[in-house]
Coordinates of N, CA, C and O in Angstrom, one line a residue:
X1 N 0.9 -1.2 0.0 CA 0.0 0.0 0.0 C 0.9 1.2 0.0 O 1.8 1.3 0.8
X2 N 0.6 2.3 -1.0 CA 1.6 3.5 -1.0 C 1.0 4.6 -0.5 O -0.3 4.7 -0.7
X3 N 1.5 5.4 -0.1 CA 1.1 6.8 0.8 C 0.2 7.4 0.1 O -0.8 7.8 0.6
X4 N 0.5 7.6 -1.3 CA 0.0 8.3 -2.6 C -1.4 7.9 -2.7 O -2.3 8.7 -2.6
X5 N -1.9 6.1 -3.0 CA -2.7 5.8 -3.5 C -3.7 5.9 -2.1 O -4.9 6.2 -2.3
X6 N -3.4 5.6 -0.6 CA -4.1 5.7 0.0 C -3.8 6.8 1.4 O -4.6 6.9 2.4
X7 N -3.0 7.5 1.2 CA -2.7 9.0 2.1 C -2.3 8.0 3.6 O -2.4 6.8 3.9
X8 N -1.7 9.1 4.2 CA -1.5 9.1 5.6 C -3.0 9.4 6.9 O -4.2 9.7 6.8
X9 N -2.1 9.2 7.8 CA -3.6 9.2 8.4 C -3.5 11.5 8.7 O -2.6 12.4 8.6
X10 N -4.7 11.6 8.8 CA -4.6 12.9 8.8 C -4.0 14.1 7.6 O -3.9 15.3 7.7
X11 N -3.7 13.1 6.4 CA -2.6 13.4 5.5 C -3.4 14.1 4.1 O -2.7 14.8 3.2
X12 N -4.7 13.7 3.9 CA -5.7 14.5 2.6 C -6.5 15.0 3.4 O -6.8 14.8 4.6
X13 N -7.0 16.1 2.2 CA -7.4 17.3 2.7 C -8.3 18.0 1.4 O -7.9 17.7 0.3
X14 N -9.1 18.7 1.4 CA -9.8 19.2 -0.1 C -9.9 20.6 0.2 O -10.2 20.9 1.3
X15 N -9.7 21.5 -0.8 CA -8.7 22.9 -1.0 C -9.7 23.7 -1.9 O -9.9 23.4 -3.1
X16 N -10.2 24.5 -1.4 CA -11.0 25.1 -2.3 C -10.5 27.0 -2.9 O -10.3 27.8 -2.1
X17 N -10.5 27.2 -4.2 CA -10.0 28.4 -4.2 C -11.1 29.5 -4.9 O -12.1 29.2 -5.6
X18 N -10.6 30.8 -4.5 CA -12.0 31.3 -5.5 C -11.1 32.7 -5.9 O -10.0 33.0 -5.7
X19 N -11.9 33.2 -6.4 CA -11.5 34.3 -7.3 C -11.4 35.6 -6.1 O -10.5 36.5 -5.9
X20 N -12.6 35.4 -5.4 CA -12.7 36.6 -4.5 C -13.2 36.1 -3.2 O -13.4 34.9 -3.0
X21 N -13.6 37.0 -2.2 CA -13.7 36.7 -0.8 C -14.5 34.9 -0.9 O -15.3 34.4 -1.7
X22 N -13.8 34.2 0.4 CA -15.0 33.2 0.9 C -16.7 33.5 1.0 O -17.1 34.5 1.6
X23 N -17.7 32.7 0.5 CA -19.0 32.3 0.1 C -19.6 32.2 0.8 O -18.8 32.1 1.7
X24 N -21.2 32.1 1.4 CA -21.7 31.6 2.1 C -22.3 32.4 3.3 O -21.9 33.6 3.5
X25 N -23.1 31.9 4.0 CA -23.6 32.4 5.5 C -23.0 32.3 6.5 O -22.9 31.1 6.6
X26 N -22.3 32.9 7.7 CA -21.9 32.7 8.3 C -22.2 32.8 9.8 O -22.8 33.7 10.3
X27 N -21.7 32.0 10.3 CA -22.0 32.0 12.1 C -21.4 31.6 12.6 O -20.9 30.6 12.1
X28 N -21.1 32.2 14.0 CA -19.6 32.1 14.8 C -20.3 30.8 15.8 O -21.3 30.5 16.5
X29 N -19.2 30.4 15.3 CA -19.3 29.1 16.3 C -18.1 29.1 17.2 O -17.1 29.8 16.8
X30 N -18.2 28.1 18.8 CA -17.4 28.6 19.6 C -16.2 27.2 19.3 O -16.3 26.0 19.0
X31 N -15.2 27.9 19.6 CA -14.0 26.8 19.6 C -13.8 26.2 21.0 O -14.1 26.8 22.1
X32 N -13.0 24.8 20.7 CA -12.3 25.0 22.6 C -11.7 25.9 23.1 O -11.5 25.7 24.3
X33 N -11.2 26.9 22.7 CA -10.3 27.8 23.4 C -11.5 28.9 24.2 O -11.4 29.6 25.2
X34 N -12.3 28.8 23.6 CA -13.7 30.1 24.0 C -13.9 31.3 22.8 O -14.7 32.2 23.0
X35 N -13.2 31.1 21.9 CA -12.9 32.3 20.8 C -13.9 31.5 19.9 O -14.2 30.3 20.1
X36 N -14.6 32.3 18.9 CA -15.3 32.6 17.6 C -14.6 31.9 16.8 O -13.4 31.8 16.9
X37 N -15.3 31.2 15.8 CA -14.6 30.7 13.9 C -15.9 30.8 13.3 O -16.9 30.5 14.0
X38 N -16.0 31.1 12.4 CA -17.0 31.0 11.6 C -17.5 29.9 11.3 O -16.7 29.0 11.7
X39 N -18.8 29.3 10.6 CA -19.1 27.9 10.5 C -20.0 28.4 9.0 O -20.4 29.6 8.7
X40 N -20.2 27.6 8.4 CA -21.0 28.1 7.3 C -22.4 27.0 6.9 O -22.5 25.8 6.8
X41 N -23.3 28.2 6.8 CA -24.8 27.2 7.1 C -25.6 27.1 6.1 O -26.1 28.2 5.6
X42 N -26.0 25.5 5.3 CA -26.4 25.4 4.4 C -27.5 25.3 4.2 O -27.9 24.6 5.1
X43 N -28.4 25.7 3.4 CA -29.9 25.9 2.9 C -30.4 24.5 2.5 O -29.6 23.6 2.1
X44 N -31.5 24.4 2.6 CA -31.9 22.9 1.7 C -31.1 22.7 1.2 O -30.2 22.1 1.8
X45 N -30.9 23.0 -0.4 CA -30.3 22.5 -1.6 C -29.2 22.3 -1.3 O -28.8 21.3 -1.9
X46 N -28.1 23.2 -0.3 CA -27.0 22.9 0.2 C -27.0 21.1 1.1 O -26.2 20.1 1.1
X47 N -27.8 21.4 1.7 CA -27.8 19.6 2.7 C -27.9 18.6 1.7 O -27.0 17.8 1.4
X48 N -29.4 18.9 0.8 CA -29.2 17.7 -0.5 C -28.3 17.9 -1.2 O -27.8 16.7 -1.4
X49 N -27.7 18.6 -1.7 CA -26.2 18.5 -2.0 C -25.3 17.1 -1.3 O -25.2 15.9 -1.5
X50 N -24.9 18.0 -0.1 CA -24.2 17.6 1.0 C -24.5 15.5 1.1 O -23.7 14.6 1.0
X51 N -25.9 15.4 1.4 CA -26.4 14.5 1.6 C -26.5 13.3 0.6 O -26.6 12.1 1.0
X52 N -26.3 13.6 -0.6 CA -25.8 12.8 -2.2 C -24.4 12.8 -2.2 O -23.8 11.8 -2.7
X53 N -23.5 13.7 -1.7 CA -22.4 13.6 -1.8 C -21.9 12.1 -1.0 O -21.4 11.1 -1.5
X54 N -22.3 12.4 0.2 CA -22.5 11.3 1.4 C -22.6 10.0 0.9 O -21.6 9.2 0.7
X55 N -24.2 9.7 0.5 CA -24.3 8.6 0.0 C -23.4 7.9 -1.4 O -23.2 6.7 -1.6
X56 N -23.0 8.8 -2.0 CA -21.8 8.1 -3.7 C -20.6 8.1 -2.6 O -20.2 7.0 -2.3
X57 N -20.1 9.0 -2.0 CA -18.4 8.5 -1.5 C -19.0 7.0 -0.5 O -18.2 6.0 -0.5
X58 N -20.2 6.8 0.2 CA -20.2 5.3 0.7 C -20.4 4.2 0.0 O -20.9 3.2 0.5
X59 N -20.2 4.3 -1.2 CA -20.3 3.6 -2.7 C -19.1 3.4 -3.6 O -19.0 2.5 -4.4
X60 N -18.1 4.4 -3.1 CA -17.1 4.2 -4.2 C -16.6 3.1 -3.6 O -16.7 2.7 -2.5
X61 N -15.8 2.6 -4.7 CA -15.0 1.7 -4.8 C -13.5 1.9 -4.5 O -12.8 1.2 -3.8
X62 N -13.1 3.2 -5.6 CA -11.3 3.4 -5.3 C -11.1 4.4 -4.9 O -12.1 4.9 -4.4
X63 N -9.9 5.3 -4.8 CA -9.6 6.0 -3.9 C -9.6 7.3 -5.1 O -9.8 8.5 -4.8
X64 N -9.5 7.0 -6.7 CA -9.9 8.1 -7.7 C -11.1 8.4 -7.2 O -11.4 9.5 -6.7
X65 N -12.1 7.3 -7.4 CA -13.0 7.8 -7.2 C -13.6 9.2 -6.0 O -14.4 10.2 -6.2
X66 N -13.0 8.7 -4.8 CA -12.8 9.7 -3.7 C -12.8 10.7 -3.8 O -13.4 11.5 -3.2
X67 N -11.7 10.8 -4.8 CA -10.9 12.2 -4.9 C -11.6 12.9 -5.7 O -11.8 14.1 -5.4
X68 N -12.3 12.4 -6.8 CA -13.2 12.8 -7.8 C -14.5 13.4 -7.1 O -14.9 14.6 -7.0
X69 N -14.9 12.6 -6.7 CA -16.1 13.0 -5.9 C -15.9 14.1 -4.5 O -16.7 15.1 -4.3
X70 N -14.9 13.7 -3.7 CA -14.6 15.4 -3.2 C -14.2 16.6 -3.5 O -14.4 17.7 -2.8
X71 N -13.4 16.2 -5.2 CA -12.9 17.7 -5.4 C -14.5 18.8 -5.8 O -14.8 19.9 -5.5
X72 N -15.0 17.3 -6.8 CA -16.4 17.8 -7.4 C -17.1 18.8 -6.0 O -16.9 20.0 -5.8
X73 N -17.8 18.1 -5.4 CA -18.3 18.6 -4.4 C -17.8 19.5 -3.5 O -18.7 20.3 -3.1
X74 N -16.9 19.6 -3.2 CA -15.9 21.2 -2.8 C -16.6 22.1 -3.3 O -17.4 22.9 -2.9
X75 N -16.1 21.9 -4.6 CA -16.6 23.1 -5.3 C -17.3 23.2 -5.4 O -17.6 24.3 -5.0
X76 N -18.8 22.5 -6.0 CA -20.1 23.3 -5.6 C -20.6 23.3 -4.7 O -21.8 23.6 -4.7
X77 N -20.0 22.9 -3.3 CA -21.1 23.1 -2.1 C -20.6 25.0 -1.6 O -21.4 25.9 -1.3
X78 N -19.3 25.0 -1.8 CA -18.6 26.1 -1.3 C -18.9 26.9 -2.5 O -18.4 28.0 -2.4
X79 N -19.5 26.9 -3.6 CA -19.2 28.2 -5.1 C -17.7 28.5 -5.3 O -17.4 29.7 -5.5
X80 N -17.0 27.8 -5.2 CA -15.6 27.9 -5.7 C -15.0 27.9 -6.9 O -15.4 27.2 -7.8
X81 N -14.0 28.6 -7.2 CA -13.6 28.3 -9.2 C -12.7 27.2 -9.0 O -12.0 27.0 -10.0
X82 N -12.5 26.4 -8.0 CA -11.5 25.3 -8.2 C -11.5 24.8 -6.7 O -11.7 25.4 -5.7
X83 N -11.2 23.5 -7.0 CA -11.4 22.5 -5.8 C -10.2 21.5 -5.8 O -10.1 20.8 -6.8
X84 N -9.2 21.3 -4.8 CA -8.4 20.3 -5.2 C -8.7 19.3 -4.1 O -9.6 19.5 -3.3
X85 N -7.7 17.9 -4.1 CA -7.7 17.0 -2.9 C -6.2 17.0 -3.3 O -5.7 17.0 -4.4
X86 N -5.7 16.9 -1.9 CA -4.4 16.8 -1.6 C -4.0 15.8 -0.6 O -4.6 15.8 0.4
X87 N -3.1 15.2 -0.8 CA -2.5 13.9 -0.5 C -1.4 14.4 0.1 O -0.8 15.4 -0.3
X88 N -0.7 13.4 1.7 CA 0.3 13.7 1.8 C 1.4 12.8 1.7 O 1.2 11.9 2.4
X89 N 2.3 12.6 1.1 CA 3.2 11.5 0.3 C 4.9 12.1 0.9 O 5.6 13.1 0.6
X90 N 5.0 10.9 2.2 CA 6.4 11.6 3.0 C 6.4 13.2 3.0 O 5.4 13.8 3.4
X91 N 7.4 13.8 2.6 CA 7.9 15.2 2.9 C 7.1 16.2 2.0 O 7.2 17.4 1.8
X92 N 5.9 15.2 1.4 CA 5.1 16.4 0.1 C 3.9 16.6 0.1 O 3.1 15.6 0.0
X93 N 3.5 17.4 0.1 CA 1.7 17.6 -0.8 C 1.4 17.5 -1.9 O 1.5 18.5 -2.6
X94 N 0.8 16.0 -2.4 CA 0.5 15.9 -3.6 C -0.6 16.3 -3.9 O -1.5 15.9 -3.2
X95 N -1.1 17.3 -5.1 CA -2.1 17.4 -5.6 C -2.6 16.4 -6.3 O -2.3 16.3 -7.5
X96 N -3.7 15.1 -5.7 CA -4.2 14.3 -6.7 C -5.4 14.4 -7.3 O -5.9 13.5 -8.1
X97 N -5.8 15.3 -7.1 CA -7.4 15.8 -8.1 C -7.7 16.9 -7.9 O -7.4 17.7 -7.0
X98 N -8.4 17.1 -8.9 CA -9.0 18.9 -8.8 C -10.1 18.8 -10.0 O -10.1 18.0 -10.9
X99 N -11.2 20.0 -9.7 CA -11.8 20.5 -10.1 C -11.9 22.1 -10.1 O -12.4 22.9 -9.2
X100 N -11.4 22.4 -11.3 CA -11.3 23.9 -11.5 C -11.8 24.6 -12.9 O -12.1 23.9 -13.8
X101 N -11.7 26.2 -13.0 CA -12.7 26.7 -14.0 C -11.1 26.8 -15.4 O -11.2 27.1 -16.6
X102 N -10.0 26.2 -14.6 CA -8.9 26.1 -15.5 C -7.8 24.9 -14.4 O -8.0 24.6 -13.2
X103 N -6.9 24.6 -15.3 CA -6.2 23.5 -14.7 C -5.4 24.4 -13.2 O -5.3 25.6 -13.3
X104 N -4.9 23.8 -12.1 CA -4.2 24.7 -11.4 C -3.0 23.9 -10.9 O -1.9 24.2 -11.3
X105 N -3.1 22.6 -10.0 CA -2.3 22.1 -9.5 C -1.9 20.3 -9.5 O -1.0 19.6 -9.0
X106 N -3.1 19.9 -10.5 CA -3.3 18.6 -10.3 C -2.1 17.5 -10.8 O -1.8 17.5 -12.0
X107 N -1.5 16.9 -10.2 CA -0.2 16.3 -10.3 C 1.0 16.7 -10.0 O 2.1 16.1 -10.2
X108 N 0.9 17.8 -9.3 CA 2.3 18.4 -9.0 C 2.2 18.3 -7.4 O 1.2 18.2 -6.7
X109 N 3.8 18.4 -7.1 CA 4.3 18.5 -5.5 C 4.5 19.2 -5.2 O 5.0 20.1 -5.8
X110 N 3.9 19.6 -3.5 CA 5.2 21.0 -3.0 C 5.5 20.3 -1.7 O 4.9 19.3 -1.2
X111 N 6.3 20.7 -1.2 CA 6.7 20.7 0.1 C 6.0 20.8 1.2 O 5.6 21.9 1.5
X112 N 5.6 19.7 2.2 CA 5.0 19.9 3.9 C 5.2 21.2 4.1 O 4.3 22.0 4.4
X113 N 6.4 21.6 3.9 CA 7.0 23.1 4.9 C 7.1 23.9 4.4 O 7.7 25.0 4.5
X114 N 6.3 23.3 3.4 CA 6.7 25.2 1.9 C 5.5 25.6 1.4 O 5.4 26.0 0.2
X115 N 3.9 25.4 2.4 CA 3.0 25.5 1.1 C 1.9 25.5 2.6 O 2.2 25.2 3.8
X116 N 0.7 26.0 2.1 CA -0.6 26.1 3.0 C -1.4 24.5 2.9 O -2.5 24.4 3.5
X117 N -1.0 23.8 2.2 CA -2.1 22.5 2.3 C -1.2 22.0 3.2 O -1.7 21.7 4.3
X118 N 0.3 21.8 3.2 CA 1.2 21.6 4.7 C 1.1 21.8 6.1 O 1.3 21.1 7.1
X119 N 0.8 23.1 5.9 CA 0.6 23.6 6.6 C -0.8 23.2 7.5 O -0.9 22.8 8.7
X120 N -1.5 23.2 6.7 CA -3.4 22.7 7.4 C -3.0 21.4 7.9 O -3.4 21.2 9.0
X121 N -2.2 20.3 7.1 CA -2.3 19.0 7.5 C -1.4 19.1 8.3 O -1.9 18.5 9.3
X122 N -0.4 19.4 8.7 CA 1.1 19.5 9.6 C -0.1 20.1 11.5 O 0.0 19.7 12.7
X123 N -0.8 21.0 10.9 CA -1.7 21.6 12.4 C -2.9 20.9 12.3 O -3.7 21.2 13.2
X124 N -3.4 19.9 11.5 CA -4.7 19.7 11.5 C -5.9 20.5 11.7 O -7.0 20.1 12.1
X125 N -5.5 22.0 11.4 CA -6.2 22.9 11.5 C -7.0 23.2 9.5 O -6.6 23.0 8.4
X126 N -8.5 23.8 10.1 CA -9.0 24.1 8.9 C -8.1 25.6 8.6 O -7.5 26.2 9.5
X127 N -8.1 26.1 7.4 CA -7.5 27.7 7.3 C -8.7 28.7 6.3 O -9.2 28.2 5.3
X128 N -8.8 29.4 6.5 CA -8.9 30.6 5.2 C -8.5 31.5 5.4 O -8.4 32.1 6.5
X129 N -8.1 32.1 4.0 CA -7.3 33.1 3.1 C -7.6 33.8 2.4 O -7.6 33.6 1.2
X130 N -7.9 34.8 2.9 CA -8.8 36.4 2.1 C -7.8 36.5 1.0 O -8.2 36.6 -0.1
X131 N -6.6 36.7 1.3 CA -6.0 37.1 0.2 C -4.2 36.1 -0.2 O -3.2 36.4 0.6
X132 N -4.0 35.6 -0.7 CA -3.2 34.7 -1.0 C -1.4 35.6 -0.9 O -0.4 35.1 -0.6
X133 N -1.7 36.9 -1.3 CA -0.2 37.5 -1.3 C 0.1 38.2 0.0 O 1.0 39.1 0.1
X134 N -0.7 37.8 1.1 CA -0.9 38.9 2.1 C -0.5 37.6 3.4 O -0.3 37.9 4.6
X135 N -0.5 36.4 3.1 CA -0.4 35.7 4.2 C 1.0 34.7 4.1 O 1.4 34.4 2.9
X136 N 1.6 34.3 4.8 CA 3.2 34.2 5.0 C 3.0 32.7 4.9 O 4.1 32.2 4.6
X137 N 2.1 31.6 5.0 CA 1.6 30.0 4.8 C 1.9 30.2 3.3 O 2.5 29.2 2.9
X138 N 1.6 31.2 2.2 CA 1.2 30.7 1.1 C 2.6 31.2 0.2 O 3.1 32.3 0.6
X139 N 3.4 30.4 -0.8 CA 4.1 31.0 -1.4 C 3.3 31.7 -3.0 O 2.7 31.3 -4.0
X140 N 3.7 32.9 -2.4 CA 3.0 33.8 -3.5 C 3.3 33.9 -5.1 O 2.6 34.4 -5.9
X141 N 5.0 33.0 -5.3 CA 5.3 32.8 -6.9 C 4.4 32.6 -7.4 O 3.7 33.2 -8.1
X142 N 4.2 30.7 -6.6 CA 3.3 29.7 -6.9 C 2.2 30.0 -7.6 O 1.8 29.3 -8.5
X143 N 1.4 31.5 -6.9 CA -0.4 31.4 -7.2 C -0.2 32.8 -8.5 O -1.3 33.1 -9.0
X144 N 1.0 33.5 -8.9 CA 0.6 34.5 -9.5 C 0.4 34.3 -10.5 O -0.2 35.1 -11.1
X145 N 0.8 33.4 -11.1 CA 0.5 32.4 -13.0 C -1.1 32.0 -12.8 O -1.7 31.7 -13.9
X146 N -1.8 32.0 -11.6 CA -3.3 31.2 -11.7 C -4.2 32.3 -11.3 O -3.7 33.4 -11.1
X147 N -5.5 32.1 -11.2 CA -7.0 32.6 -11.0 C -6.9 32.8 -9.4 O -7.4 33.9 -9.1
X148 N -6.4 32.3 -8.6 CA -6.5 32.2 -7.1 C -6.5 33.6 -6.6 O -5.7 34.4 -7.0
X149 N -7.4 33.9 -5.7 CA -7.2 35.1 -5.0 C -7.1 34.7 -3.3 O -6.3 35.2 -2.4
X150 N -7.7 34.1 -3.1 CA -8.2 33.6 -2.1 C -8.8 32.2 -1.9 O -9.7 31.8 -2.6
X151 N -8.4 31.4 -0.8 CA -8.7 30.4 -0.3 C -8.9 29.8 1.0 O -8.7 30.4 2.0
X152 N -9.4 28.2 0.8 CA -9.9 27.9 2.5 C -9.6 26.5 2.2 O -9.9 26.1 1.1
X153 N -9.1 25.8 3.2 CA -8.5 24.3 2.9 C -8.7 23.8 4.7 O -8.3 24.4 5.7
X154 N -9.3 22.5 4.7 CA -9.5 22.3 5.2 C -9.2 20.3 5.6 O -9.5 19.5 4.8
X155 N -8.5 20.0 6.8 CA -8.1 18.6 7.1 C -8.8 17.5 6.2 O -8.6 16.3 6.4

């Protein structure tokens, strides 16, 4: 069994990017510390969404399929222009699927310690990212060739 085809534990993750601010309704939910995060609250069509998504991933078969079916769903539960799933493979974050409004990351590596999906899986923390050149997680080369403005990636 290889890290790739079936991730580490804690090690994939689905990455959603958009053009402009994060989507949705919001309401502060309390963390363990006693501080505020936002939570985002879905409408009918969002749950039936949600709720189809549910039942096909307790159906798949392989782990493409997984990936396929989460990137898919990222993106339209969140309205996002691109949705990845990311794998962690020893010292790297593999991009192994995506759905986006153009290609962005899918097959390529970066580094645990050089990149924000690293980062999320390294803290097991969810993150968002108002703005991709303003936050010190993200290497800013990386996103200035793409659509990305902003993102939220979560364990």
């Amino acid at each position: 069994m290889n890290n790739l085809e079936h991730g580490q534990p804690g090690g994939s993750m689905a990455h959603a990017t958009m053009t402009s601010g994060i989507q949705g309704t919001r309401s502060p939910r309390k963390t363990d510390a006693g501080g505020e995060r936002p939570s985002l609250r879905l409408d009918e069509t969002g749950r039936e969404g949600l709720i189809s998504v549910i039942q096909r991933l307790s159906r798949a078969t392989s782990m493409a399929q997984i990936r396929e079916l989460v990137s898919h769903a990222a993106r339209r539960l969140t309205g996002a222009d691109g949705a990845t799933f990311v794998l962690r493979s020893g010292d790297q974050c593999v991009y192994s699927d995506e759905d986006a409004i153009s290609p962005i990351w899918k097959g390529r590596r970066f580094p645990v310690h050089g990149c924000v999906s690293g980062w999320v899986m390294s803290h097991g923390q969810p993150v968002a990212i108002e703005d991709v050149y303003r936050d010190e997680r993200v290497p800013a080369a990386a996103y200035r060739p793409t659509f990305v403005k902003s993102m939220a990636m979560v364990p």
